Short mmCIF file of C-alpha atoms in Angstrom, two decimals:
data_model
loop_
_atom_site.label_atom_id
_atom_site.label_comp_id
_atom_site.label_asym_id
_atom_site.label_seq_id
_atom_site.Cartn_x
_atom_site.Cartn_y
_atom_site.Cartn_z
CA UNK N 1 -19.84 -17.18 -3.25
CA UNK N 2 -17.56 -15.62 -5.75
CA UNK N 3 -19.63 -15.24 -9.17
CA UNK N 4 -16.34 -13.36 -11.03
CA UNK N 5 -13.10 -14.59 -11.33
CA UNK N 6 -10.37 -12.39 -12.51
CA UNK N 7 -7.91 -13.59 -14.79
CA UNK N 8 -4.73 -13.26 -14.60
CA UNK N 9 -4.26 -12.38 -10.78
CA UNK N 10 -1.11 -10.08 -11.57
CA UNK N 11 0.26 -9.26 -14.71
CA UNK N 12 2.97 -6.92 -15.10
CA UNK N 13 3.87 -5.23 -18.78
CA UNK N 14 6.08 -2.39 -20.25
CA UNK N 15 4.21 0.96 -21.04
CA UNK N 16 3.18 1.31 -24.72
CA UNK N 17 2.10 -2.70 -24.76
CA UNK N 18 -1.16 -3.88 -24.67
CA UNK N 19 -2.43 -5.10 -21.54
CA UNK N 20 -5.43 -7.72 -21.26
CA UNK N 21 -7.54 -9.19 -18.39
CA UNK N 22 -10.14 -11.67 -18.46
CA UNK N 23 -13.46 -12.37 -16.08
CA UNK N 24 -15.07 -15.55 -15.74
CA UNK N 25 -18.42 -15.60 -14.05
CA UNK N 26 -21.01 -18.92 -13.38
CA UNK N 27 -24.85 -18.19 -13.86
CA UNK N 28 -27.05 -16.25 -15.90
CA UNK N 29 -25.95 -12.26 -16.15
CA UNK N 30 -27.80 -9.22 -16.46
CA UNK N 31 -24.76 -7.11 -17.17
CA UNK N 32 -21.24 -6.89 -16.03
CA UNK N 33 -18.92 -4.10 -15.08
CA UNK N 34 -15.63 -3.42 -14.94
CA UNK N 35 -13.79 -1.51 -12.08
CA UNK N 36 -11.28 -0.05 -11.34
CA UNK N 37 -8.99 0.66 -7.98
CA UNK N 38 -5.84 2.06 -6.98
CA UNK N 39 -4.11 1.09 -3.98
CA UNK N 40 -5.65 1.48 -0.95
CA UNK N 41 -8.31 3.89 -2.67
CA UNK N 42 -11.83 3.74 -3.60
CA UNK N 43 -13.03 1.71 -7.15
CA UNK N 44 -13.73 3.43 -10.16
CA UNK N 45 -16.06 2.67 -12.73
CA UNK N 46 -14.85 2.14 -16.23
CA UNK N 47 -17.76 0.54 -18.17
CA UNK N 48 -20.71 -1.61 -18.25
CA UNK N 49 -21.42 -3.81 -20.98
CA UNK N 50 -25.44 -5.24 -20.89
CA UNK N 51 -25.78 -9.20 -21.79
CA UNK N 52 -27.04 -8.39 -25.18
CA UNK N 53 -24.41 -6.52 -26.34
CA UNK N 54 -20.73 -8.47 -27.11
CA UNK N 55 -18.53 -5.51 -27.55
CA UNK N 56 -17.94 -1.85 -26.53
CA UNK N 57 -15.15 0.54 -26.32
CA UNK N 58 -14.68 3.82 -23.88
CA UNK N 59 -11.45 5.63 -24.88
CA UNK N 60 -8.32 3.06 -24.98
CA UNK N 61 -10.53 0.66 -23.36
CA UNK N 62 -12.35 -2.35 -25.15
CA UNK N 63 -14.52 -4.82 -23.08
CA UNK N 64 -15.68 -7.94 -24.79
CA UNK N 65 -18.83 -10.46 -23.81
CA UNK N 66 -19.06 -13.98 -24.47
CA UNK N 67 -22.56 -14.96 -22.75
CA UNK N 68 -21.74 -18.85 -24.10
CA UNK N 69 -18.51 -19.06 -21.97
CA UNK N 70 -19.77 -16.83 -19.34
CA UNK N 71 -16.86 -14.70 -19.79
CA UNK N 72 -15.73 -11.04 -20.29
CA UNK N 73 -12.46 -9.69 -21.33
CA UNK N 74 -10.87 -5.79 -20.55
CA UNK N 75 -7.96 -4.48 -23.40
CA UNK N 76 -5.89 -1.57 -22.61
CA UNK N 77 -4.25 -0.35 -24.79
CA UNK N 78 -0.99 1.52 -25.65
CA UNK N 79 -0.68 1.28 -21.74
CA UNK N 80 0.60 4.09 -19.12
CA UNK N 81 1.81 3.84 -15.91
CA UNK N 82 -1.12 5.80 -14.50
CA UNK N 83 -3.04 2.45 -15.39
CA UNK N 84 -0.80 0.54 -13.32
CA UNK N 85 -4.10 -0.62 -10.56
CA UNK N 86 -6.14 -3.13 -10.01
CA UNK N 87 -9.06 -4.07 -12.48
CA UNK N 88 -12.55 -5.40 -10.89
CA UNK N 89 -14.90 -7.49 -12.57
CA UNK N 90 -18.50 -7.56 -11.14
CA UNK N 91 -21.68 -9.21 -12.61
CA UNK N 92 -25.23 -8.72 -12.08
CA UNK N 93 -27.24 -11.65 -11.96
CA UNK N 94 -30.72 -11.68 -13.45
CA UNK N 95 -32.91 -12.04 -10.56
CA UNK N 96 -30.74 -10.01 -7.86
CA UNK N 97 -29.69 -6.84 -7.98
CA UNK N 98 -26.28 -7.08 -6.46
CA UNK N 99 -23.21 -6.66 -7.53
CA UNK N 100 -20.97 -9.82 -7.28
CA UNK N 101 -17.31 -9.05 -7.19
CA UNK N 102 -14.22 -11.04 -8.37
CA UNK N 103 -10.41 -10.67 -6.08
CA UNK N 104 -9.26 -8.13 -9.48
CA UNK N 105 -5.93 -8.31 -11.64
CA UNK N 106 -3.42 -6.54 -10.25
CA UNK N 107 -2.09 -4.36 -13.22
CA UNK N 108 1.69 -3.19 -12.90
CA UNK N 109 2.98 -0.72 -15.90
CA UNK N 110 6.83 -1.07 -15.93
CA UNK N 111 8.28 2.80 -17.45
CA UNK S 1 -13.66 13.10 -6.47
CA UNK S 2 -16.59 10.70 -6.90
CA UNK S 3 -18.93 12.72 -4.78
CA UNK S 4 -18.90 9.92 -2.04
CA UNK S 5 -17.09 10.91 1.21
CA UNK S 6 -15.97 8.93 4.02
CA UNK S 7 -14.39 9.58 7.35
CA UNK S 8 -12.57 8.86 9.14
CA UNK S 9 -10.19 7.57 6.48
CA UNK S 10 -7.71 5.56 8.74
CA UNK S 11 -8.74 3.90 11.89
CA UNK S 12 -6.90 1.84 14.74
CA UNK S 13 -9.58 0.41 17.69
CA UNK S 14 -9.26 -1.94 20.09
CA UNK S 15 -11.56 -5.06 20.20
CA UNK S 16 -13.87 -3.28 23.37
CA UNK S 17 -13.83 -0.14 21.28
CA UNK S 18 -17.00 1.30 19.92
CA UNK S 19 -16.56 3.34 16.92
CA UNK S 20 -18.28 4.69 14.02
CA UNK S 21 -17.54 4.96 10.32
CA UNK S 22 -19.40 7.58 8.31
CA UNK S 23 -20.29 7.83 4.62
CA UNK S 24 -21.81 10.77 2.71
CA UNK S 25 -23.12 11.30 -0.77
CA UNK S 26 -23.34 14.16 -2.51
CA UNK S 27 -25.05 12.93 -5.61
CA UNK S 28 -28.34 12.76 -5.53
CA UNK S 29 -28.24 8.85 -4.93
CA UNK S 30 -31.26 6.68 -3.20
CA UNK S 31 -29.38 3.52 -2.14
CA UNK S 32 -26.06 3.16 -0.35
CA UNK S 33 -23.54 0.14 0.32
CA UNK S 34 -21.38 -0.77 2.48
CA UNK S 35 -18.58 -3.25 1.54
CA UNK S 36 -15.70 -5.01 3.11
CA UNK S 37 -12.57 -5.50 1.12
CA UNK S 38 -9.91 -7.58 2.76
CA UNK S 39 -6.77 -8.70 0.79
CA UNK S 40 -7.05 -11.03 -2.16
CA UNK S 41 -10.87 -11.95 -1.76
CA UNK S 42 -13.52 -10.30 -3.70
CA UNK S 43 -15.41 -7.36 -2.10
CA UNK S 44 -17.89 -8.06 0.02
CA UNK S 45 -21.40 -6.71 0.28
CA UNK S 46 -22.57 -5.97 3.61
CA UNK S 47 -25.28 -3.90 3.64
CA UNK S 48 -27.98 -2.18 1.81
CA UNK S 49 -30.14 0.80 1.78
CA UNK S 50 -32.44 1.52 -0.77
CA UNK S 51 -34.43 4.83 -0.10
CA UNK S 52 -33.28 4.74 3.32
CA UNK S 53 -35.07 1.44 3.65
CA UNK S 54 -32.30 -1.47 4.72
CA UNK S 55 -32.71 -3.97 1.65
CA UNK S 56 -29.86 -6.44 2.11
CA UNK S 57 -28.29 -7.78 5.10
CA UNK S 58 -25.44 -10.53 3.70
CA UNK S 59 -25.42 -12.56 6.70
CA UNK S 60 -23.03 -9.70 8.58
CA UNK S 61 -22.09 -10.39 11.77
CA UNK S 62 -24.38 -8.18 14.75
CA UNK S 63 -21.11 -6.00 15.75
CA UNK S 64 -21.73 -4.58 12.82
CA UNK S 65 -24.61 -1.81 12.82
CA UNK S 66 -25.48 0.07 10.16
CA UNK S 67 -27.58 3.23 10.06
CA UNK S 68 -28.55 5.43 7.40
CA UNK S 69 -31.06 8.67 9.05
CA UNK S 70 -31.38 9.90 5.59
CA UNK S 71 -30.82 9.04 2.15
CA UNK S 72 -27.44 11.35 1.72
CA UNK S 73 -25.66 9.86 4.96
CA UNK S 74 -24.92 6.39 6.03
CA UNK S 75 -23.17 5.22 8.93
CA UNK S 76 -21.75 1.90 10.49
CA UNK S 77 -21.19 1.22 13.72
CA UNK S 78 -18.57 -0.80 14.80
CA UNK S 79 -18.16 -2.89 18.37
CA UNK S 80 -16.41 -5.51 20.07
CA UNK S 81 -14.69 -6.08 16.92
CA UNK S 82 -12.37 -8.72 15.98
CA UNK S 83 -8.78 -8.69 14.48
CA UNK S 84 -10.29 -11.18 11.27
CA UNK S 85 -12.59 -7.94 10.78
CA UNK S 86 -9.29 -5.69 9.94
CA UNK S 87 -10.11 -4.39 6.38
CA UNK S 88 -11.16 -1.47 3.79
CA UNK S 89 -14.50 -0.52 4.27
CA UNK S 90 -16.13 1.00 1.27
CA UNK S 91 -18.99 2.74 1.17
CA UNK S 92 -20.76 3.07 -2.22
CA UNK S 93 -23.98 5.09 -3.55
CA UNK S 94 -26.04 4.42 -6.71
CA UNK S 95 -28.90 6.42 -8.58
CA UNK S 96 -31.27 3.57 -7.40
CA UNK S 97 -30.80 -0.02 -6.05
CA UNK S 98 -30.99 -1.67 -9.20
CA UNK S 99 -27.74 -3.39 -9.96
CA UNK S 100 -27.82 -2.22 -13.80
CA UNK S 101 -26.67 1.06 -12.59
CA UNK S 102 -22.75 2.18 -11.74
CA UNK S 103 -21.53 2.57 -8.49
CA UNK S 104 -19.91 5.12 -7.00
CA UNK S 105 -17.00 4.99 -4.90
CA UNK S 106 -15.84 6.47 -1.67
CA UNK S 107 -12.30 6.52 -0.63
CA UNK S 108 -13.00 3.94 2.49
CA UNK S 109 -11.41 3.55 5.57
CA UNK S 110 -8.79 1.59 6.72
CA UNK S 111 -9.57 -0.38 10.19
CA UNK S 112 -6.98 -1.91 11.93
CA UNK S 113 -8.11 -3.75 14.78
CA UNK S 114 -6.06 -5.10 17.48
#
């Protein structure tokens, strides 16, 4: 079943804005990470964030935790077109080591 | 590069076909995934190897075979498929199986099966 859910599905913004994405998840987390994947191509890591912690940053990146609403959120900013992807959410439940994916944001930069 | 290879990268097969995808790590990794990605659903885990050792089997159907002769290398073998089982197939490697760590990508391939 599908523990992260992406939202929104597609969002499409002009470079130089801010772009955000939010993840939604159901049980109990050890940590979630977000991914990244261009098309047709393999997914790229971007950051973890741990269930403890409620904030961390990684270049023009900022991921935020809310364990209360079981939700994450991802902030690009001062966008590029090279971000234009798709942006993975995937959790890590306490008791199981897998990775549970969500279907991603599709992220279009307009020039 | 994210140190995880796979070939072939593209791949058309008929359903009495039996082919093989293969996955290599250069990393240093112990466990291995393989994942299906088909469009607008979440990835999906098929397989597991942890220190060679097959840890997860998600309920994948048997004309799928995995194999994995050494902890660098990981192959799956593919027969009798079905069109529904046209997809990405990713292969990923961590530093161990536990999911606290990050994942590293290959490229996948892309099966079309007709």
């Amino acid at each position: 079943s599908q523990q992260g859910e992406e939202d929104p599905q597609a969002l499409s913004i002009q470079e130089g804005e801010n772009a955000t994405m939010n993840c939604s998840y159901k049980t109990s987390i050890n940590n979630l990470q977000w991914y990244r994947q261009n098309s047709g191509r393999g997914l790229v890591h971007l950051i973890l964030i741990r269930s403890n912690e409620r904030e961390k940053h990684s270049g023009r990146l900022r991921v935020t935790l809310d364990t209360s609403k079981k939700s994450s959120s991802l902030l690009i900013t001062a966008s590029r077109a090279a971000d234009t992807a798709s942006y993975f959410c995937a959790t890590v439940k306490d008791s199981n080591y897998q990775l549970i994916w969500g279907a991603g944001t599709k992220l279009i930069i307009k020039p | 590069e994210t140190g995880v290879t796979q070939t072939p990268r593209h791949l058309v097969m008929g359903m009495t076909n039996k082919k093989s995808l293969k996955c290599e790590q250069h990393l240093g990794h112990n466990a291995m995934y393989w994942y299906k990605q088909s469009a607008k659903k979440p990835l999906e885990l098929m397989f597991v190897y942890n220190f060679k050792e097959q840890t997860e089997n998600n309920s994948v159907p048997s004309r799928f075979s995995p194999e994995c002769p050494n902890s660098s290398h990981l192959f799956l073998h593919l027969h009798t498929l079905q069109p529904e089982d046209s997809a990405l197939y990713l292969c990923a490697s961590s530093q161990g199986g536990a999911g606290e760590e990050t994942q590293y990508f290959g490229p996948g391939t892309r099966l079309l099966v007709l």
